[in-house]
mmCIF file of C-alpha atoms and ligand atoms in Angstrom:
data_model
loop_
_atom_site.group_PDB
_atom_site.id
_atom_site.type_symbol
_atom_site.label_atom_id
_atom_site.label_comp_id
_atom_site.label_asym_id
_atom_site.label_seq_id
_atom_site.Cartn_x
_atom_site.Cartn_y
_atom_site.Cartn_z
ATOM 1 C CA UNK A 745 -95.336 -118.338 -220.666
ATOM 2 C CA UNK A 746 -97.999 -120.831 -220.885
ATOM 3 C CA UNK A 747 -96.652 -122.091 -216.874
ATOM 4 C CA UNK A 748 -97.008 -118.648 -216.070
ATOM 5 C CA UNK A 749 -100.397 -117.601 -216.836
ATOM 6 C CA UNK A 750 -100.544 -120.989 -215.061
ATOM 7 C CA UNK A 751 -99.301 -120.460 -212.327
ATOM 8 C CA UNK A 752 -100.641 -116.997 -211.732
ATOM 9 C CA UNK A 753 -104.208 -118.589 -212.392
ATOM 10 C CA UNK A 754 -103.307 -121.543 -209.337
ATOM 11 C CA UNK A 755 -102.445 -118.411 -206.822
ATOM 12 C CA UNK A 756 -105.204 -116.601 -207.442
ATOM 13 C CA UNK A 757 -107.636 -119.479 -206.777
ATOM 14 C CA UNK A 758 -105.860 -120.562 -203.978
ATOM 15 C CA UNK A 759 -105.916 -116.637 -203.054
ATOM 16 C CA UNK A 760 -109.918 -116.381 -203.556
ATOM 17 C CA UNK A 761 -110.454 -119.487 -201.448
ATOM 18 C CA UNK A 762 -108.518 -118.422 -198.905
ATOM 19 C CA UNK A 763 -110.658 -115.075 -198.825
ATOM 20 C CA UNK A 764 -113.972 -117.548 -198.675
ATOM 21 C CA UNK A 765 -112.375 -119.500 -195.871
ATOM 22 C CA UNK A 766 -111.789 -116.372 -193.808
ATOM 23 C CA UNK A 767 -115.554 -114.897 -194.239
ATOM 24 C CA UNK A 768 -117.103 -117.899 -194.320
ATOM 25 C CA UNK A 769 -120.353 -118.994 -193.224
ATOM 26 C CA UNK A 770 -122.080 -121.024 -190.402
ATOM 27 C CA UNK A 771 -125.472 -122.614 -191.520
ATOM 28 C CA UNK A 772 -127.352 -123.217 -188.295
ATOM 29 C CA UNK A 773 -130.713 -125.144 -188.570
ATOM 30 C CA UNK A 774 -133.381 -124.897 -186.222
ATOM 31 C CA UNK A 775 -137.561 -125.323 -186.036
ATOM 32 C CA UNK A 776 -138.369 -121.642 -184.686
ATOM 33 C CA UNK A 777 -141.591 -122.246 -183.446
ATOM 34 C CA UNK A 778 -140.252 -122.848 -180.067
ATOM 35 C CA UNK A 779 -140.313 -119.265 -178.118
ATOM 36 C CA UNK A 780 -138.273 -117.959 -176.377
ATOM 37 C CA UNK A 781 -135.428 -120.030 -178.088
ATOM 38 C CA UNK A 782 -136.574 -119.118 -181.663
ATOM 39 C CA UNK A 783 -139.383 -117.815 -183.426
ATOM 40 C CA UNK A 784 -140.098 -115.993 -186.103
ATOM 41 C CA UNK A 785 -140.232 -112.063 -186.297
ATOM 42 C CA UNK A 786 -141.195 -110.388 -189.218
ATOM 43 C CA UNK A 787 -138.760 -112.193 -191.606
ATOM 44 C CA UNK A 788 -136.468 -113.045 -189.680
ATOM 45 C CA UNK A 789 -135.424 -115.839 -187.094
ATOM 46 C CA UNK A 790 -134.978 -114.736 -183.486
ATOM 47 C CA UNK A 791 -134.906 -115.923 -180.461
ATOM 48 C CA UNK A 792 -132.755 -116.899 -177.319
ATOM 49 C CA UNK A 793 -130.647 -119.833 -179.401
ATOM 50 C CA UNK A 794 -130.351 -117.147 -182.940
ATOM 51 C CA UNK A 795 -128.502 -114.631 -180.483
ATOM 52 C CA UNK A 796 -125.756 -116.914 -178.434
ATOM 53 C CA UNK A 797 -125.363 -118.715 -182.425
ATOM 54 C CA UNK A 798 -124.437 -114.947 -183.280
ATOM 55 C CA UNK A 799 -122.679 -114.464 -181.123
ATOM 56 C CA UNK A 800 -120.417 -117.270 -181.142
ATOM 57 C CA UNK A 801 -120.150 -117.531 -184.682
ATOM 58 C CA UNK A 802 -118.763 -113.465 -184.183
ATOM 59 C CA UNK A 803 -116.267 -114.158 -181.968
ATOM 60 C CA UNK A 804 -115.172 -117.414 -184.360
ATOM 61 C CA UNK A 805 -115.300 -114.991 -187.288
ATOM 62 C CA UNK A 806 -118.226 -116.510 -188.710
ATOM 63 C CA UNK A 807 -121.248 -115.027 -190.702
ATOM 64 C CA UNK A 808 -124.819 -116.482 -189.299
ATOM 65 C CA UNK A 809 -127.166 -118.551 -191.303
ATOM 66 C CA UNK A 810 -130.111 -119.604 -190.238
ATOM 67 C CA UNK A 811 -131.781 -122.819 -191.256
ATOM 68 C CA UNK A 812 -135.730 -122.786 -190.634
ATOM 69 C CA UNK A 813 -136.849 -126.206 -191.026
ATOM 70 C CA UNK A 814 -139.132 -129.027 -188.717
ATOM 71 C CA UNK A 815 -137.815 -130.025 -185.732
ATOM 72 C CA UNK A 816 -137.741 -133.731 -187.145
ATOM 73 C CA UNK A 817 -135.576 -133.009 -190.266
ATOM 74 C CA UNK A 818 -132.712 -131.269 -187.860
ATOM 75 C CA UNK A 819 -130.800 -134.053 -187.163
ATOM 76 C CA UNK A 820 -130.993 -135.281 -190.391
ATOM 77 C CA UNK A 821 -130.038 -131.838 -191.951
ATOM 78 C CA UNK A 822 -126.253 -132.100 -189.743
ATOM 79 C CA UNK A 823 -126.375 -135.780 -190.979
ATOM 80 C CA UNK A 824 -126.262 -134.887 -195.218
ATOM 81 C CA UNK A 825 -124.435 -132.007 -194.027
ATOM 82 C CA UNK A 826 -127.040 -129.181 -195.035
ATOM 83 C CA UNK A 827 -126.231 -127.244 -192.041
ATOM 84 C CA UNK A 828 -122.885 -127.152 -189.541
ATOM 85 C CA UNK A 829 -124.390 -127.067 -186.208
ATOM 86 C CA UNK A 830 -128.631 -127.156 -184.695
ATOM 87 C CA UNK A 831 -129.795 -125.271 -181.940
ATOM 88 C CA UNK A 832 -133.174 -125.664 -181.441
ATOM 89 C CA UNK A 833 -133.693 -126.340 -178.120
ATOM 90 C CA UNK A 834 -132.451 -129.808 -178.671
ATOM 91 C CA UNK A 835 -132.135 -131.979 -175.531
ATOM 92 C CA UNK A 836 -128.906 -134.298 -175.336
ATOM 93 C CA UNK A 837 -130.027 -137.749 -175.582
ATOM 94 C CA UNK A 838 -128.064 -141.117 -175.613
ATOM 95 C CA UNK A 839 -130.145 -141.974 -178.483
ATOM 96 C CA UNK A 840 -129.506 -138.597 -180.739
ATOM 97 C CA UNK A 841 -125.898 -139.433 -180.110
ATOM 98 C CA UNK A 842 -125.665 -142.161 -182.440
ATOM 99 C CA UNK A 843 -126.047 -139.545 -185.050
ATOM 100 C CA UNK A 844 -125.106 -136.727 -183.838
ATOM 101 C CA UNK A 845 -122.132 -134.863 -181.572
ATOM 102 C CA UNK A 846 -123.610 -132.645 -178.650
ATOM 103 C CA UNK A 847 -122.226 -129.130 -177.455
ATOM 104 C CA UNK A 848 -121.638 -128.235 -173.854
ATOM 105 C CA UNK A 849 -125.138 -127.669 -172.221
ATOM 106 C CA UNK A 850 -126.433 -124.074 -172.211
ATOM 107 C CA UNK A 851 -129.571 -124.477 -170.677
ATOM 108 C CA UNK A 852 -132.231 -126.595 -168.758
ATOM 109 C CA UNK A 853 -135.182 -127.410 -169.923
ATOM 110 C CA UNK A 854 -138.477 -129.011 -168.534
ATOM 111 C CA UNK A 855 -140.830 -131.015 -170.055
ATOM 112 C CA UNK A 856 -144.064 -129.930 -168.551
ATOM 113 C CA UNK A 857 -147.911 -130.467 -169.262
ATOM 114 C CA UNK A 858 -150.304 -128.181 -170.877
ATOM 115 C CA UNK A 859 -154.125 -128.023 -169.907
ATOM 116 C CA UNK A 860 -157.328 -126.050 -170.284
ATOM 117 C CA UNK A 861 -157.998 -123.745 -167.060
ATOM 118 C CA UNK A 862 -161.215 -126.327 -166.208
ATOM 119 C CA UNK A 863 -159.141 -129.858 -166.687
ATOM 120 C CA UNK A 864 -160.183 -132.931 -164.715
ATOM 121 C CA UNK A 865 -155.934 -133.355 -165.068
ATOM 122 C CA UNK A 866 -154.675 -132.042 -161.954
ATOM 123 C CA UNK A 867 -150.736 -133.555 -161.846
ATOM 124 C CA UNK A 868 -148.507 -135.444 -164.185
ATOM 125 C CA UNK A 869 -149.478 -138.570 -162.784
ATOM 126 C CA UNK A 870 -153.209 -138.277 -163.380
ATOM 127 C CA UNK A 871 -151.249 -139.070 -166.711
ATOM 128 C CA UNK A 872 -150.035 -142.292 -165.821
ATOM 129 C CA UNK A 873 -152.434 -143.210 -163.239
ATOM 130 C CA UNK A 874 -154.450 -146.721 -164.139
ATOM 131 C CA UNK A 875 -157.072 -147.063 -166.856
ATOM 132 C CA UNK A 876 -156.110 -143.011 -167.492
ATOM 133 C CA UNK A 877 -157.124 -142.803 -171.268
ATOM 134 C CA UNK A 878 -155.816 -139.429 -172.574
ATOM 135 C CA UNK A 879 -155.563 -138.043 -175.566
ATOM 136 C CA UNK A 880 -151.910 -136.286 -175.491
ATOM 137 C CA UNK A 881 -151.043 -133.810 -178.148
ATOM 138 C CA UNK A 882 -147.023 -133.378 -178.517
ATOM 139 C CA UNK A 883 -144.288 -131.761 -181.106
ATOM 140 C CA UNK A 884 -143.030 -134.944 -183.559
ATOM 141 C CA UNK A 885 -139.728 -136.341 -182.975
ATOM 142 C CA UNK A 886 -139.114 -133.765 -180.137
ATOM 143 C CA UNK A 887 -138.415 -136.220 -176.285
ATOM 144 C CA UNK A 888 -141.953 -135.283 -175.144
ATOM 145 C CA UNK A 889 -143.010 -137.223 -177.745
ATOM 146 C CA UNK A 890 -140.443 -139.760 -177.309
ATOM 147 C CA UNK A 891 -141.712 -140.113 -173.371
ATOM 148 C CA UNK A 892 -144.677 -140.631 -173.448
ATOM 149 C CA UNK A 893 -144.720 -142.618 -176.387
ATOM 150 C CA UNK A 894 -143.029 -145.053 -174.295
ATOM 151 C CA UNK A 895 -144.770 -143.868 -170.746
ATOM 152 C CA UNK A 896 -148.701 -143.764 -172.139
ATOM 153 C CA UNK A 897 -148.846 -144.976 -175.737
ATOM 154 C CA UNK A 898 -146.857 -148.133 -175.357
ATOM 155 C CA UNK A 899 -148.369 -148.678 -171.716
ATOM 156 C CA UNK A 900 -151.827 -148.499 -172.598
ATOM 157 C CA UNK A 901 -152.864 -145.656 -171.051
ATOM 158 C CA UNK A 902 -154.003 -143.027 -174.041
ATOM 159 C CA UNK A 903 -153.012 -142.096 -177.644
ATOM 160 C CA UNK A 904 -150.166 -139.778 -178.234
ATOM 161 C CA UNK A 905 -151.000 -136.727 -181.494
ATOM 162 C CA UNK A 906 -148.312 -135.345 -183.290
ATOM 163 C CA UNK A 907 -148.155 -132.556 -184.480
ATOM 164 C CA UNK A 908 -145.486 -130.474 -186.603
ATOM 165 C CA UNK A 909 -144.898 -127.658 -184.239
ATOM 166 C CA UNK A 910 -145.742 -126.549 -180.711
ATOM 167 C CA UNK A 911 -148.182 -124.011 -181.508
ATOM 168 C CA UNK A 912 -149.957 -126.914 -183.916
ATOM 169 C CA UNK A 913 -150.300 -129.069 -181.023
ATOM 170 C CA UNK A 914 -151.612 -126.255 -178.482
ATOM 171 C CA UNK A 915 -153.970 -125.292 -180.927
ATOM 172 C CA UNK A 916 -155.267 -128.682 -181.035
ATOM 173 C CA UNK A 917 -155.665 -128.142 -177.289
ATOM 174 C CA UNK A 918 -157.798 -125.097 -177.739
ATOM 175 C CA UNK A 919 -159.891 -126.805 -180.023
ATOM 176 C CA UNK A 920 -160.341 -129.975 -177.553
ATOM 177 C CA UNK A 921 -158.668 -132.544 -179.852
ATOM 178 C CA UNK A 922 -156.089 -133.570 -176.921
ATOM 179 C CA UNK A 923 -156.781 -133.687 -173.291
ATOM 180 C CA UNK A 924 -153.072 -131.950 -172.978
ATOM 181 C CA UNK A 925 -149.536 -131.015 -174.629
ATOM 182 C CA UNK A 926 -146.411 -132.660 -173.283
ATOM 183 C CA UNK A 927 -144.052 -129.778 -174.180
ATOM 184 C CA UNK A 928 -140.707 -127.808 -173.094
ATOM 185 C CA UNK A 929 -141.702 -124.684 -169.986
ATOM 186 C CA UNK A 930 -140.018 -122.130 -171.690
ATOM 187 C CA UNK A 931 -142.512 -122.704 -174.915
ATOM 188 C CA UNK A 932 -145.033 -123.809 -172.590
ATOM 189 C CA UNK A 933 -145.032 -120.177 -170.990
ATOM 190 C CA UNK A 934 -145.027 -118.746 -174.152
ATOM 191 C CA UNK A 935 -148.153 -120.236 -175.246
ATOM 192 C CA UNK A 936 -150.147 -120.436 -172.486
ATOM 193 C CA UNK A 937 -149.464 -116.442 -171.803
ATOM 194 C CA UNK A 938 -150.616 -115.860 -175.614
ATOM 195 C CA UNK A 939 -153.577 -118.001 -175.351
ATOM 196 C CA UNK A 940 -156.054 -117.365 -173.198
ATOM 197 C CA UNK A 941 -157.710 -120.461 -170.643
ATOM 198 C CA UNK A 942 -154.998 -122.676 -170.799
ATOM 199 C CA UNK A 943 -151.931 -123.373 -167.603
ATOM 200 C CA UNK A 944 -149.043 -125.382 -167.113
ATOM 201 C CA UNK A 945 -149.407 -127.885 -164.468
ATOM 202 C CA UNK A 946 -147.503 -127.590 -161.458
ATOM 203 C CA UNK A 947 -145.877 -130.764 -161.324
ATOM 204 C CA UNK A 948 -142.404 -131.357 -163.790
ATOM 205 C CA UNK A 949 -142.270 -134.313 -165.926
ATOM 206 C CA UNK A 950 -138.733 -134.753 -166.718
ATOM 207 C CA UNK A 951 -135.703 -132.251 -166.673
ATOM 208 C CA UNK A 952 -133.459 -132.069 -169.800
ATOM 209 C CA UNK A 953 -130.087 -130.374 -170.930
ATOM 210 C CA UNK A 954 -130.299 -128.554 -174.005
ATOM 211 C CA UNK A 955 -127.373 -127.977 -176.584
ATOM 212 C CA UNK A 956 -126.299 -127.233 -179.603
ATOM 213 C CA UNK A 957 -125.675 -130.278 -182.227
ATOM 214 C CA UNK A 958 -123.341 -130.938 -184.591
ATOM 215 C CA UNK A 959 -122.353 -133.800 -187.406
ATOM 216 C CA UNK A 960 -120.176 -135.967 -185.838
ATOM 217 C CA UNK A 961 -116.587 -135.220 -186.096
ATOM 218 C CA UNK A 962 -117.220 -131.900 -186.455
ATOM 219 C CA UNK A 963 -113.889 -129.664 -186.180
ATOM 220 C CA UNK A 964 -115.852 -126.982 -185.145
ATOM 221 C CA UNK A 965 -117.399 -128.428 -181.907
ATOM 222 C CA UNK A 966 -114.444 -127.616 -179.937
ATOM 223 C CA UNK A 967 -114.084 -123.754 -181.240
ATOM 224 C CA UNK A 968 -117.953 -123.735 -180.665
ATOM 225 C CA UNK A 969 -117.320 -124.775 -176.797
ATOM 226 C CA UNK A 970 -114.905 -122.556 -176.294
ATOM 227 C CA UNK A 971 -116.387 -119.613 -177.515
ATOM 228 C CA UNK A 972 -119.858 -120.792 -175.374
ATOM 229 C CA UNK A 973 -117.636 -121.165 -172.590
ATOM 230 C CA UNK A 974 -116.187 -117.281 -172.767
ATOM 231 C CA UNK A 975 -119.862 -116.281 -173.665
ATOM 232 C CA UNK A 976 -121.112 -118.001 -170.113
ATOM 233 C CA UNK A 977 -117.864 -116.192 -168.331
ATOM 234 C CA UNK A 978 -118.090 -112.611 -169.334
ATOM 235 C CA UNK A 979 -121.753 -112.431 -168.916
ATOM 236 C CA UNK A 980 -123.189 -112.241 -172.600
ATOM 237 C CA UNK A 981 -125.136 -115.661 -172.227
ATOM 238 C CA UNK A 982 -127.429 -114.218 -169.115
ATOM 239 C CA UNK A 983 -127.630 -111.271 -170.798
ATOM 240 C CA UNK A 984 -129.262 -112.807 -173.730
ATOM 241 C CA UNK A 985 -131.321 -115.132 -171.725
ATOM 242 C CA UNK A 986 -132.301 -112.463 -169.558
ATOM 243 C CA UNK A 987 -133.743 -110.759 -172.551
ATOM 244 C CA UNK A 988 -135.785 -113.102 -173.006
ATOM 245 C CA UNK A 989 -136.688 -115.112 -169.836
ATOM 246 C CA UNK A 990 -138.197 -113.044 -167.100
ATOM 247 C CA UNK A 991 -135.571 -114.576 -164.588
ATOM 248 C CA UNK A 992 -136.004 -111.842 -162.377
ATOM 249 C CA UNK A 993 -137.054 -112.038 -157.874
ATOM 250 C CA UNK A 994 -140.667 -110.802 -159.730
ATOM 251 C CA UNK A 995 -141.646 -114.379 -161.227
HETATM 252 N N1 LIG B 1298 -136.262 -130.152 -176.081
HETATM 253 C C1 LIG B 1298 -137.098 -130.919 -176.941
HETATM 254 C C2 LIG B 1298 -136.264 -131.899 -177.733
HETATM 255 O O1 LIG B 1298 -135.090 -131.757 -177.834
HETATM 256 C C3 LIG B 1298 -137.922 -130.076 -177.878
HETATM 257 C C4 LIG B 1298 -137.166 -129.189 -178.769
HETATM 258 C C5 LIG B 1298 -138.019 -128.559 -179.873
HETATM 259 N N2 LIG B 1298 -137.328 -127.487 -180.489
HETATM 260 C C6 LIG B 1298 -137.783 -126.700 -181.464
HETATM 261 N N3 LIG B 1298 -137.026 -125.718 -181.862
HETATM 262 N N4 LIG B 1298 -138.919 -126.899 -182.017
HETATM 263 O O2 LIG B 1298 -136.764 -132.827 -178.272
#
């Protein structure tokens, strides 16, 4: 009797854990201060990356998470394996895949440069340009701060602020505490259209790829790519982008 009750009790675990298995969930992290790819709306976490993560966690039979957290402690949050996957905007480097495995690219992304209307900086390479001594406000840990760390702080030509967010940084701007923010277009667009007397230099810095991120090994990387992949085919990832990006003849 005793192996019964047993036994019963093993199949009904195994049973329940099955059932958790099946409607499991995906915990996605992300910094949404970074619009159009995330930001916050009332309570809850929208944004271009939120929607294909939906999206792709529905068609893997996934409930959504999402993880709102700083930009810096993403990587670190796939690494103690606090969340399954990032998408934040996150550009594939060679150095973040030491840590970390990277998703097909969904997207491009620029960094670009943020000034006030009435700035003596006229191109990216008044940035560079000898005995330039600017004072360049960027997002921690994000690659504009990892460029021009290397391009102006290490060269000798200006000081690099960090700041914990975008908006952080281009309020600093505002308030004339940096000379310019080093930042992703997308955002860049975002902030300079909600902020009066500031624009976005004509000339790029650097183009990225963004995608999503994952701890390494992760089994679900290759379901993830798949379902991105049928997402980009049938249309649903324009669609979503196009929601959000004015990618229209008008721009
Ligand atoms: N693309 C840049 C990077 O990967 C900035 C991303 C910032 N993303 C965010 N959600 N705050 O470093």
């Amino acid at each position: 009797m005793k192996k019964l009750t047993a036994l019963i009790l093993a199949l009904v675990l195994a049973l329940s854990m099955t059932c958790a298995a099946l409607a499991d969930t995906l915990t996605m992290c992300t910094n949404a201060s970074f619009p159009p790819y995330e930001f916050v709306d009332g309570d809850k976490v929208v944004g271009i990356d939120a929607e294909i993560a939906a999206a792709v966690a529905a068609k893997l039979g996934y409930d959504l998470e999402i993880m709102d957290i700083e930009f810096s402690a993403c990587i670190p949050a796939l690494v103690s394996g606090k969340a399954n996957f990032c998408m934040a905007g996150m550009t594939v480097t060679e150095e973040r895949k030491q840590s970390v495995d990277f998703s097909d690219s969904y997207a491009t992304g620029v960094q670009v440069v943020i000034v006030k209307e009435d700035s003596a900086i006229a191109t990216v390479d008044d940035l560079f340009a000898e005995g330039a001594k600017h004072v360049v406000g960027v997002q921690e840990s994000t690659t504009g701060d990892i460029y021009v760390t290397g391009d102006i702080e290490e060269a000798g030509l200006g000081t690099v602020n960090r700041y914990q967010n975008g908006n952080d940084a281009v309020m600093a701007l505002l308030a004339g505490k940096v000379d310019c923010v080093v930042i992703d277009n997308e955002p860049a667009k975002a902030y300079v259209a909600a902020n009066a007397g500031l624009k976005i230099l004509d000339t790029e810095y650097i183009v990225e790829e963004y995608a999503a991120a994952f701890p390494k090994g992760s089994d679900l990387l290759e379901k993830f790519n798949t379902a991105l992949a049928e997402l980009k085919a049938d249309g649903t990832l324009d669609a979503i982008v196009a929601k959000y990006i004015n990618t229209g003849d008008a721009e």
